[in-house]
Amino acid sequence: MVKAQDTETQILDAARRVFIRKGLSGARMQEIADEAGINKALLHYYFRSKEKLFDVILRETFAKIFPSLPDLMINPQLTFRESLTKFVDGYITAIQHNPFLPAFVINEINQNPDKIAQVFETIGFDGAKIKQVQEVLPQRLGLSKEKTREVIVTVISLCVFPFVGKPVLKTLLFDNDDKAFEDFLEERKARVVEIAMSMIQS
Amino acid sequence: MVKAQDTETQILDAARRVFIRKGLSGARMQEIADEAGINKALLHYYFRSKEKLFDVILRETFAKIFPSLPDLMINPQLTFRESLTKFVDGYITAIQHNPFLPAFVINEINQNPDKIAQVFETIGFDGAKIKQVQEVLPQRLGLSKEKTREVIVTVISLCVFPFVGKPVLKTLLFDNDDKAFEDFLEERKARVVEIAMSMIQS
DNA sequence: AATTATTTTAACCATATGGTTAATTTACTA
DNA sequence: TAGTAAATTAACCATATGGTTAAAATAATT
C-alpha cells in the first residue's frame, strides 16, 4: 500500500482541485476523497475537518499568489519598468496556468474577510512587510503615496480582472472564440506595462 | 394577512440578499424563508425549486448590470468622453450601492458559464445587439476592433476589480481604513476616464 | 515471528437540506 | 353568508453531508 507521505499529497492535490473549482461551500468531502482515490474517513484522519483542510489550501494558495508583488517591486537591482514588466508578465503567466485561482480567491475572501489577517501572517506577509512596500514603492516611483496606490490598483486590476471576467468578456467581445481571447491576454502583458508607465510619467 | 403580490416581493427581496451574499451553493432555502418572514414551503409554492428561484435572481441581476454599457456607449448625442464619464460614474456608483454584486456575478458565472447565453437572451442582450456594439464603438473611437476591445476591457477592469479585490487591497494599501478606501473609489471615477482617454489618443 | 504502532476502510450516526403533502387559514365570489 | 379558490403552514420525507468508530490491513519494532 502507498506510503503516508504520498497519501497526504494525494489528498492535498485532490482538495486543491476540488476547492478551487467549487469553492468551500460547493466542495464535497466525498468528491475530494474520490478524486484522491481514498476513503472519506482518511480525509478526517489526516486533516481533522473540512474547514481545516480548506484552510491549508487557502494558505497555500495565498502563499503562491501574493508574495511576488512586494518581492519584485522593491528589488533595487532593477529599474521600475523592469520590475513592472517582470511582475506583470510573471503574474499573468502564472494565472494562465491556474485560471480559476483568481475567482476562487475573490470569492472566498469576500465570503470571509476576517481570514485575511491570519492567512497573511501565515505566509510571512505581516504588518512590517506591508509597511515596507508602502514606503519604498513611492520613493522608487517618485510619486505620492496616493498616486502610488492608484498605479498598484490599476496594475492588479488589469492583470486579474480579465480572468475572472473571462466568460462575460468572451461572449461580449470575442464571439466566444477561445483562441482570440488567449491571444488577447498574451498581448495584454505589454499593454498593461504601458498603461502603468504612462500613469507614472503624467 | 399579506397580499400575494407582497409575498412574492418579500421572497424575491430575501432571495436576492441571501443569494448575493452567500452564492447559490452557500445559500439555504430556510435562511431565505426566515429572512422573508414566511414558511419554507411557500418558497416552493411560488418558485418551484432553489435553482428556479436562483435563476430569477441571476437574470434580474444581469438585467440590472449589463445593458447600461451598450446603451450608453453608442448614444450618438454625446461625445465619447461624455459617454465614458457617464458610464464610469454610473457604474461605480451603482456598485457602491451594491458592493457584493460583482463578486456574486463573477463567482456564479465562472461556476456555470453555460448559463451566460440564456441569461443574456432573457435580458434582450442578443447576438444582434452585441454585434451592433462591436461595430459602432470602433467607429466612434476611430480605433481598430482590437484597440477598442482593449479600451473596453481596461475600463471594465478598472471599474469592477477594486470592489471584488477590496478585502485584499484594503489590507495591503489602505491599512484597513474603510473611509480611505471609499474616498479612493470616489476619486477613481475621474481617474478611470483619464486612463481610458489616454489609451485612445496615443 | 510475535507484538506494537500506523494507516486504511466499511459501516454508521446525527444533522442539514431541498422538497412534498395534507390540513388550515384567508380571500374571493355568488 | 355559504361555498369555492388561493395562500399559508406544520409536519414529514428522502437524501446528502460532515463526521465518527471499531475493525481490518499494512508497516515498523523487538
Short mmCIF file of C-alpha atoms (C1' of nucleotides) in Angstrom, two decimals:
data_model
loop_
_atom_site.label_atom_id
_atom_site.label_comp_id
_atom_site.label_asym_id
_atom_site.label_seq_id
_atom_site.Cartn_x
_atom_site.Cartn_y
_atom_site.Cartn_z
CA MET A 1 0.00 0.00 0.00
CA VAL A 2 1.02 3.59 -0.54
CA LYS A 3 3.19 5.45 1.92
CA ALA A 4 1.77 8.09 4.22
CA GLN A 5 3.57 10.96 2.58
CA ASP A 6 2.07 10.06 -0.75
CA THR A 7 -1.42 9.80 0.68
CA GLU A 8 -1.19 13.24 2.20
CA THR A 9 -0.01 14.65 -1.11
CA GLN A 10 -2.79 12.86 -2.94
CA ILE A 11 -5.32 14.39 -0.60
CA LEU A 12 -3.89 17.88 -0.95
CA ASP A 13 -3.79 17.62 -4.72
CA ALA A 14 -7.38 16.49 -4.87
CA ALA A 15 -8.52 19.06 -2.31
CA ARG A 16 -6.78 21.81 -4.23
CA ARG A 17 -8.51 20.89 -7.45
CA VAL A 18 -11.96 20.50 -5.92
CA PHE A 19 -11.87 23.53 -3.63
CA ILE A 20 -10.57 25.83 -6.34
CA ARG A 21 -13.17 24.58 -8.79
CA LYS A 22 -16.18 24.57 -6.44
CA GLY A 23 -15.26 26.79 -3.52
CA LEU A 24 -15.63 25.94 0.16
CA SER A 25 -19.41 25.61 0.25
CA GLY A 26 -19.62 23.92 -3.14
CA ALA A 27 -16.96 21.29 -2.46
CA ARG A 28 -17.87 17.87 -1.07
CA MET A 29 -15.60 15.79 1.10
CA GLN A 30 -16.75 12.71 -0.78
CA GLU A 31 -15.70 14.28 -4.07
CA ILE A 32 -12.27 15.07 -2.68
CA ALA A 33 -11.91 11.53 -1.39
CA ASP A 34 -12.96 10.06 -4.73
CA GLU A 35 -10.57 12.25 -6.64
CA ALA A 36 -7.78 11.29 -4.26
CA GLY A 37 -8.70 7.63 -4.66
CA ILE A 38 -9.15 7.02 -0.94
CA ASN A 39 -11.78 6.52 1.71
CA LYS A 40 -13.57 9.58 3.02
CA ALA A 41 -12.56 8.80 6.59
CA LEU A 42 -8.92 9.21 5.64
CA LEU A 43 -9.52 12.88 4.94
CA HIS A 44 -10.51 13.31 8.56
CA TYR A 45 -7.61 11.19 9.71
CA TYR A 46 -5.12 13.50 8.02
CA PHE A 47 -6.98 16.79 8.33
CA ARG A 48 -9.48 16.89 11.12
CA SER A 49 -12.29 18.69 9.30
CA LYS A 50 -13.38 20.22 6.02
CA GLU A 51 -12.59 23.70 7.31
CA LYS A 52 -9.09 22.66 8.41
CA LEU A 53 -8.38 21.09 5.05
CA PHE A 54 -9.73 24.13 3.30
CA ASP A 55 -7.57 26.45 5.36
CA VAL A 56 -4.47 24.55 4.31
CA ILE A 57 -5.38 25.03 0.67
CA LEU A 58 -6.28 28.67 1.15
CA ARG A 59 -2.99 29.46 2.87
CA GLU A 60 -1.04 27.55 0.29
CA THR A 61 -2.82 29.45 -2.47
CA PHE A 62 -2.14 32.81 -0.88
CA ALA A 63 1.48 31.89 -0.41
CA LYS A 64 1.71 31.16 -4.12
CA ILE A 65 -0.09 34.28 -5.27
CA PHE A 66 0.83 37.22 -3.10
CA PRO A 67 4.48 37.43 -2.13
CA SER A 68 5.63 38.01 -5.69
CA LEU A 69 4.38 41.54 -5.68
CA PRO A 70 6.49 43.09 -2.94
CA ASP A 71 9.50 40.88 -3.56
CA LEU A 72 9.66 42.11 -7.11
CA MET A 73 8.57 45.66 -6.71
CA ILE A 74 11.17 46.69 -4.22
CA ASN A 75 14.14 44.92 -5.78
CA PRO A 76 16.72 47.72 -6.20
CA GLN A 77 18.66 45.82 -8.86
CA LEU A 78 16.05 46.63 -11.50
CA THR A 79 14.59 49.80 -12.92
CA PHE A 80 10.95 50.18 -12.08
CA ARG A 81 9.95 49.46 -15.63
CA GLU A 82 11.90 46.22 -15.48
CA SER A 83 10.32 45.27 -12.18
CA LEU A 84 6.90 46.03 -13.54
CA THR A 85 7.44 44.08 -16.74
CA LYS A 86 8.70 41.11 -14.82
CA PHE A 87 5.81 41.26 -12.40
CA VAL A 88 3.04 41.67 -14.96
CA ASP A 89 4.49 39.03 -17.21
CA GLY A 90 5.05 36.57 -14.40
CA TYR A 91 1.69 37.23 -12.84
CA ILE A 92 -0.40 36.84 -15.96
CA THR A 93 1.56 33.77 -16.99
CA ALA A 94 1.05 32.24 -13.57
CA ILE A 95 -2.68 32.82 -13.73
CA GLN A 96 -2.81 31.44 -17.26
CA HIS A 97 -1.57 28.19 -15.77
CA ASN A 98 -4.15 28.41 -13.00
CA PRO A 99 -7.05 30.35 -14.42
CA PHE A 100 -9.50 29.52 -11.65
CA LEU A 101 -7.33 30.86 -8.87
CA PRO A 102 -8.48 34.49 -9.01
CA ALA A 103 -12.20 33.72 -8.90
CA PHE A 104 -11.53 31.29 -6.08
CA VAL A 105 -9.56 33.78 -4.01
CA ILE A 106 -12.01 36.59 -4.69
CA ASN A 107 -14.96 34.53 -3.68
CA GLU A 108 -13.57 33.02 -0.51
CA ILE A 109 -12.02 36.24 0.67
CA ASN A 110 -15.20 38.19 0.17
CA GLN A 111 -17.10 35.44 1.89
CA ASN A 112 -14.83 35.55 4.90
CA PRO A 113 -12.73 38.72 5.01
CA ASP A 114 -11.64 38.13 8.58
CA LYS A 115 -9.49 35.24 7.41
CA ILE A 116 -7.19 37.59 5.51
CA ALA A 117 -5.23 38.68 8.55
CA GLN A 118 -4.34 35.19 9.76
CA VAL A 119 -3.67 33.91 6.27
CA PHE A 120 -1.35 36.81 5.52
CA GLU A 121 0.53 36.21 8.73
CA THR A 122 0.95 32.54 7.94
CA ILE A 123 2.72 33.37 4.71
CA GLY A 124 5.02 35.88 6.37
CA PHE A 125 3.18 38.81 4.93
CA ASP A 126 2.99 40.79 8.11
CA GLY A 127 2.47 44.41 9.00
CA ALA A 128 6.20 45.12 8.72
CA LYS A 129 6.47 43.88 5.16
CA ILE A 130 3.34 45.72 4.11
CA LYS A 131 4.69 48.91 5.62
CA GLN A 132 7.99 48.39 3.85
CA VAL A 133 6.30 48.20 0.47
CA GLN A 134 4.11 51.16 1.28
CA GLU A 135 7.23 53.21 1.97
CA VAL A 136 9.74 52.02 -0.59
CA LEU A 137 7.48 52.00 -3.60
CA PRO A 138 6.51 55.69 -3.64
CA GLN A 139 10.20 56.56 -3.42
CA ARG A 140 11.05 54.38 -6.38
CA LEU A 141 8.23 55.85 -8.43
CA GLY A 142 8.83 59.40 -7.30
CA LEU A 143 5.12 59.65 -6.62
CA SER A 144 2.97 60.40 -3.63
CA LYS A 145 1.57 57.59 -1.54
CA GLU A 146 -1.84 58.21 -3.11
CA LYS A 147 -0.63 58.15 -6.71
CA THR A 148 1.37 55.03 -5.98
CA ARG A 149 -1.74 53.30 -4.73
CA GLU A 150 -3.53 54.21 -7.93
CA VAL A 151 -0.79 52.66 -10.00
CA ILE A 152 -0.81 49.48 -7.96
CA VAL A 153 -4.57 49.10 -8.01
CA THR A 154 -4.53 49.73 -11.75
CA VAL A 155 -1.87 47.13 -12.43
CA ILE A 156 -3.51 44.47 -10.33
CA SER A 157 -6.94 45.23 -11.76
CA LEU A 158 -5.69 44.93 -15.30
CA CYS A 159 -3.81 41.71 -14.61
CA VAL A 160 -6.52 39.92 -12.69
CA PHE A 161 -9.87 41.05 -13.98
CA PRO A 162 -9.71 39.57 -17.47
CA PHE A 163 -9.50 36.13 -15.90
CA VAL A 164 -12.45 36.46 -13.57
CA GLY A 165 -14.47 38.26 -16.21
CA LYS A 166 -13.48 35.85 -18.92
CA PRO A 167 -16.87 34.20 -19.52
CA VAL A 168 -18.60 37.53 -19.95
CA LEU A 169 -15.81 39.23 -21.90
CA LYS A 170 -15.51 36.29 -24.23
CA THR A 171 -19.22 36.47 -25.01
CA LEU A 172 -19.38 40.21 -25.40
CA LEU A 173 -16.16 40.98 -27.21
CA PHE A 174 -14.62 37.82 -28.58
CA ASP A 175 -17.57 35.95 -30.10
CA ASN A 176 -16.75 33.11 -27.70
CA ASP A 177 -13.50 32.48 -29.54
CA ASP A 178 -11.11 30.97 -27.02
CA LYS A 179 -8.05 31.38 -29.17
CA ALA A 180 -8.78 35.07 -29.73
CA PHE A 181 -9.12 35.59 -26.01
CA GLU A 182 -5.85 33.80 -25.23
CA ASP A 183 -4.06 35.92 -27.81
CA PHE A 184 -5.55 38.99 -26.24
CA LEU A 185 -4.19 38.01 -22.82
CA GLU A 186 -0.78 37.48 -24.31
CA GLU A 187 -0.67 40.94 -25.87
CA ARG A 188 -2.04 42.40 -22.69
CA LYS A 189 1.19 41.76 -20.83
CA ALA A 190 2.98 44.53 -22.69
CA ARG A 191 -0.09 46.74 -22.79
CA VAL A 192 -0.55 46.74 -19.03
CA VAL A 193 3.03 47.86 -18.55
CA GLU A 194 2.49 50.74 -20.96
CA ILE A 195 -0.66 51.87 -19.25
CA ALA A 196 1.01 51.81 -15.85
CA MET A 197 4.12 53.63 -17.07
CA SER A 198 2.03 56.32 -18.67
CA MET A 199 0.37 56.90 -15.31
CA ILE A 200 3.74 57.46 -13.73
CA GLN A 201 5.04 59.93 -16.25
CA SER A 202 1.99 62.18 -16.42
CA MET B 1 -52.84 38.58 6.01
CA VAL B 2 -50.47 39.94 3.40
CA LYS B 3 -51.45 40.02 -0.24
CA ALA B 4 -49.94 37.60 -2.74
CA GLN B 5 -48.03 40.24 -4.63
CA ASP B 6 -46.34 41.38 -1.46
CA THR B 7 -45.35 37.85 -0.52
CA GLU B 8 -43.70 37.27 -3.86
CA THR B 9 -41.82 40.53 -3.49
CA GLN B 10 -40.82 39.62 0.05
CA ILE B 11 -39.44 36.33 -1.20
CA LEU B 12 -37.53 37.93 -4.05
CA ASP B 13 -36.07 40.58 -1.77
CA ALA B 14 -34.91 37.98 0.70
CA ALA B 15 -33.61 35.66 -2.01
CA ARG B 16 -31.68 38.50 -3.60
CA ARG B 17 -29.98 39.37 -0.34
CA VAL B 18 -29.14 35.80 0.62
CA PHE B 19 -28.03 34.60 -2.82
CA ILE B 20 -25.86 37.63 -3.45
CA ARG B 21 -24.30 37.32 -0.03
CA LYS B 22 -23.76 33.55 0.00
CA GLY B 23 -23.96 32.40 -3.60
CA LEU B 24 -26.02 29.52 -4.94
CA SER B 25 -24.30 26.71 -3.08
CA GLY B 26 -23.86 28.73 0.12
CA ALA B 27 -27.47 29.91 0.34
CA ARG B 28 -30.09 27.96 2.29
CA MET B 29 -33.77 27.90 1.48
CA GLN B 30 -34.52 28.08 5.19
CA GLU B 31 -32.46 31.24 5.52
CA ILE B 32 -34.34 32.84 2.64
CA ALA B 33 -37.64 31.85 4.18
CA ASP B 34 -36.65 33.24 7.56
CA GLU B 35 -35.46 36.49 6.06
CA ALA B 36 -38.72 36.77 4.11
CA GLY B 37 -40.66 36.02 7.28
CA ILE B 38 -42.54 33.09 5.80
CA ASN B 39 -42.73 29.32 5.81
CA LYS B 40 -40.18 27.45 3.75
CA ALA B 41 -42.90 25.65 1.79
CA LEU B 42 -44.09 28.97 0.42
CA LEU B 43 -40.82 29.35 -1.42
CA HIS B 44 -41.62 26.19 -3.32
CA TYR B 45 -45.21 27.29 -3.78
CA TYR B 46 -44.08 30.45 -5.58
CA PHE B 47 -40.87 29.22 -7.18
CA ARG B 48 -40.71 25.51 -7.72
CA SER B 49 -37.12 24.91 -6.66
CA LYS B 50 -33.97 26.54 -5.36
CA GLU B 51 -32.46 26.56 -8.86
CA LYS B 52 -35.54 28.21 -10.33
CA LEU B 53 -35.55 30.89 -7.66
CA PHE B 54 -31.85 31.42 -8.13
CA ASP B 55 -32.26 31.78 -11.88
CA VAL B 56 -34.81 34.55 -11.38
CA ILE B 57 -32.35 36.45 -9.21
CA LEU B 58 -29.45 35.84 -11.59
CA ARG B 59 -31.41 37.11 -14.61
CA GLU B 60 -32.67 40.09 -12.68
CA THR B 61 -29.13 40.91 -11.60
CA PHE B 62 -27.77 40.64 -15.12
CA ALA B 63 -30.59 42.83 -16.38
CA LYS B 64 -29.58 45.46 -13.86
CA ILE B 65 -25.85 45.30 -14.53
CA PHE B 66 -25.19 44.77 -18.20
CA PRO B 67 -27.43 46.74 -20.52
CA SER B 68 -26.05 50.09 -19.36
CA LEU B 69 -22.81 49.58 -21.22
CA PRO B 70 -24.04 49.37 -24.83
CA ASP B 71 -26.96 51.72 -24.27
CA LEU B 72 -24.62 54.42 -23.15
CA MET B 73 -21.62 53.75 -25.33
CA ILE B 74 -23.39 54.05 -28.64
CA ASN B 75 -25.56 57.04 -27.82
CA PRO B 76 -24.75 59.48 -30.64
CA GLN B 77 -25.97 62.51 -28.67
CA LEU B 78 -22.83 62.51 -26.54
CA THR B 79 -19.14 62.78 -27.24
CA PHE B 80 -17.29 59.62 -26.36
CA ARG B 81 -15.71 61.27 -23.39
CA GLU B 82 -19.13 62.22 -22.11
CA SER B 83 -20.45 58.69 -22.67
CA LEU B 84 -17.46 57.28 -20.89
CA THR B 85 -17.72 59.63 -17.96
CA LYS B 86 -21.39 58.91 -17.57
CA PHE B 87 -20.82 55.18 -17.78
CA VAL B 88 -17.91 55.01 -15.36
CA ASP B 89 -19.59 57.30 -12.89
CA GLY B 90 -22.89 55.48 -13.08
CA TYR B 91 -21.31 52.09 -12.93
CA ILE B 92 -19.09 52.70 -9.94
CA THR B 93 -21.89 54.48 -8.11
CA ALA B 94 -24.24 51.59 -8.82
CA ILE B 95 -21.75 49.08 -7.45
CA GLN B 96 -21.12 51.27 -4.41
CA HIS B 97 -24.77 50.77 -3.59
CA ASN B 98 -24.47 47.05 -4.20
CA PRO B 99 -20.90 46.17 -3.42
CA PHE B 100 -21.42 42.40 -3.36
CA LEU B 101 -22.84 42.21 -6.86
CA PRO B 102 -19.55 41.87 -8.74
CA ALA B 103 -18.19 39.04 -6.64
CA PHE B 104 -21.55 37.31 -6.89
CA VAL B 105 -21.72 37.57 -10.66
CA ILE B 106 -18.09 36.58 -11.10
CA ASN B 107 -18.46 33.54 -8.96
CA GLU B 108 -21.71 32.20 -10.35
CA ILE B 109 -20.73 32.87 -13.94
CA ASN B 110 -17.41 31.12 -13.56
CA GLN B 111 -19.16 28.29 -11.81
CA ASN B 112 -21.63 27.86 -14.64
CA PRO B 113 -20.51 29.65 -17.81
CA ASP B 114 -23.11 27.91 -19.97
CA LYS B 115 -25.80 29.96 -18.25
CA ILE B 116 -24.49 33.15 -19.80
CA ALA B 117 -26.12 32.59 -23.18
CA GLN B 118 -29.64 32.01 -21.87
CA VAL B 119 -29.37 34.76 -19.29
CA PHE B 120 -28.18 37.24 -21.88
CA GLU B 121 -31.04 36.32 -24.16
CA THR B 122 -33.54 36.78 -21.37
CA ILE B 123 -32.47 40.37 -20.90
CA GLY B 124 -32.62 41.15 -24.59
CA PHE B 125 -28.88 41.15 -24.94
CA ASP B 126 -28.77 39.05 -28.04
CA GLY B 127 -26.28 38.46 -30.82
CA ALA B 128 -27.62 41.39 -32.79
CA LYS B 129 -27.09 43.91 -30.01
CA ILE B 130 -23.63 42.58 -29.28
CA LYS B 131 -22.71 42.86 -32.93
CA GLN B 132 -24.07 46.40 -33.04
CA VAL B 133 -21.81 47.49 -30.21
CA GLN B 134 -18.86 45.67 -31.73
CA GLU B 135 -19.34 47.67 -34.92
CA VAL B 136 -20.42 51.10 -33.75
CA LEU B 137 -17.90 51.54 -30.98
CA PRO B 138 -14.71 51.26 -33.06
CA GLN B 139 -16.12 53.85 -35.43
CA ARG B 140 -16.83 56.27 -32.60
CA LEU B 141 -13.37 55.82 -31.18
CA GLY B 142 -11.62 55.84 -34.54
CA LEU B 143 -9.77 52.74 -33.42
CA SER B 144 -9.41 49.21 -34.70
CA LYS B 145 -11.63 46.46 -33.35
CA GLU B 146 -8.67 45.17 -31.34
CA LYS B 147 -7.77 48.51 -29.79
CA THR B 148 -11.40 49.10 -28.95
CA ARG B 149 -11.52 45.82 -27.11
CA GLU B 150 -8.51 46.84 -25.09
CA VAL B 151 -10.16 50.05 -24.05
CA ILE B 152 -13.35 48.28 -23.04
CA VAL B 153 -11.58 45.59 -21.07
CA THR B 154 -9.49 48.24 -19.36
CA VAL B 155 -12.48 50.34 -18.37
CA ILE B 156 -14.46 47.42 -17.03
CA SER B 157 -11.43 46.02 -15.19
CA LEU B 158 -10.75 49.33 -13.51
CA CYS B 159 -14.38 49.84 -12.54
CA VAL B 160 -15.08 46.39 -11.21
CA PHE B 161 -11.90 44.98 -9.75
CA PRO B 162 -11.50 47.33 -6.79
CA PHE B 163 -14.77 46.02 -5.43
CA VAL B 164 -14.01 42.34 -5.71
CA GLY B 165 -10.45 42.89 -4.52
CA LYS B 166 -11.50 45.21 -1.74
CA PRO B 167 -10.62 43.00 1.24
CA VAL B 168 -7.10 42.42 -0.04
CA LEU B 169 -6.50 45.94 -1.31
CA LYS B 170 -7.74 47.43 1.94
CA THR B 171 -5.30 45.31 3.89
CA LEU B 172 -2.33 45.88 1.63
CA LEU B 173 -2.69 49.54 0.70
CA PHE B 174 -5.19 51.23 2.97
CA ASP B 175 -4.30 49.96 6.45
CA ASN B 176 -7.84 48.58 6.64
CA ASP B 177 -9.18 52.11 6.69
CA ASP B 178 -12.69 51.93 5.21
CA LYS B 179 -13.05 55.64 4.82
CA ALA B 180 -9.78 55.91 2.92
CA PHE B 181 -10.87 53.16 0.58
CA GLU B 182 -14.25 54.80 -0.10
CA ASP B 183 -12.52 58.09 -0.85
CA PHE B 184 -10.22 56.26 -3.22
CA LEU B 185 -13.18 54.80 -5.11
CA GLU B 186 -14.73 58.23 -5.40
CA GLU B 187 -11.60 59.74 -6.92
CA ARG B 188 -11.23 56.73 -9.15
CA LYS B 189 -14.25 57.70 -11.21
CA ALA B 190 -12.40 60.58 -12.84
CA ARG B 191 -9.12 58.68 -12.92
CA VAL B 192 -10.54 55.77 -14.89
CA VAL B 193 -11.85 58.13 -17.54
CA GLU B 194 -8.42 59.72 -17.86
CA ILE B 195 -6.69 56.39 -18.25
CA ALA B 196 -9.13 55.25 -20.90
CA MET B 197 -8.94 58.54 -22.82
CA SER B 198 -5.16 58.43 -22.82
CA MET B 199 -5.36 54.99 -24.42
CA ILE B 200 -7.48 56.39 -27.21
CA GLN B 201 -5.27 59.34 -28.03
CA SER B 202 -1.97 57.52 -28.16
"C1'" DA C 1 7.98 -14.45 14.24
"C1'" DA C 2 5.37 -12.02 17.60
"C1'" DT C 3 4.00 -7.62 19.06
"C1'" DT C 4 3.05 -2.96 18.57
"C1'" DA C 5 2.02 1.18 16.05
"C1'" DT C 6 0.26 3.21 11.95
"C1'" DT C 7 -2.71 3.54 8.02
"C1'" DT C 8 -6.99 2.43 5.72
"C1'" DT C 9 -11.56 1.01 5.32
"C1'" DA C 10 -16.64 -0.28 5.88
"C1'" DA C 11 -20.37 0.70 8.31
"C1'" DC C 12 -22.61 4.09 10.98
"C1'" DC C 13 -24.53 8.42 13.03
"C1'" DA C 14 -26.64 12.95 13.59
"C1'" DT C 15 -27.94 16.63 11.36
"C1'" DA C 16 -28.85 19.70 7.46
"C1'" DT C 17 -31.21 20.32 3.42
"C1'" DG C 18 -34.28 20.60 -0.63
"C1'" DG C 19 -38.61 19.30 -1.35
"C1'" DT C 20 -43.61 17.40 -0.57
"C1'" DT C 21 -48.26 16.86 1.42
"C1'" DA C 22 -52.28 17.33 3.73
"C1'" DA C 23 -54.63 20.23 6.50
"C1'" DT C 24 -55.70 25.14 7.91
"C1'" DT C 25 -56.41 29.83 7.20
"C1'" DT C 26 -57.51 33.72 4.42
"C1'" DA C 27 -59.54 35.94 0.40
"C1'" DC C 28 -62.83 35.95 -3.07
"C1'" DT C 29 -67.39 35.26 -5.13
"C1'" DA C 30 -72.28 34.11 -5.90
"C1'" DT D 1 -73.38 34.10 4.32
"C1'" DA D 2 -72.24 29.75 2.31
"C1'" DG D 3 -69.10 27.92 -0.69
"C1'" DT D 4 -65.04 27.94 -3.55
"C1'" DA D 5 -60.39 29.17 -4.73
"C1'" DA D 6 -55.98 30.78 -3.31
"C1'" DA D 7 -52.43 31.35 0.14
"C1'" DT D 8 -50.02 29.63 4.16
"C1'" DT D 9 -48.43 26.48 7.46
"C1'" DA D 10 -46.92 22.32 10.34
"C1'" DA D 11 -45.37 18.07 9.92
"C1'" DC D 12 -42.94 14.97 7.05
"C1'" DC D 13 -39.77 12.60 3.78
"C1'" DA D 14 -35.63 11.14 1.32
"C1'" DT D 15 -31.28 12.08 0.63
"C1'" DA D 16 -26.83 14.43 1.13
"C1'" DT D 17 -23.32 15.55 4.07
"C1'" DG D 18 -19.65 16.19 7.55
"C1'" DG D 19 -18.00 13.44 10.83
"C1'" DT D 20 -17.08 9.12 13.97
"C1'" DT D 21 -15.93 4.35 15.30
"C1'" DA D 22 -14.44 -0.07 15.50
"C1'" DA D 23 -12.32 -3.41 12.95
"C1'" DA D 24 -9.04 -4.87 9.27
"C1'" DA D 25 -4.79 -4.33 6.73
"C1'" DT D 26 -0.20 -2.79 6.49
"C1'" DA D 27 4.18 -1.30 8.27
"C1'" DA D 28 7.54 -0.89 11.99
"C1'" DT D 29 9.88 -2.72 16.05
"C1'" DT D 30 11.54 -6.22 19.31
#
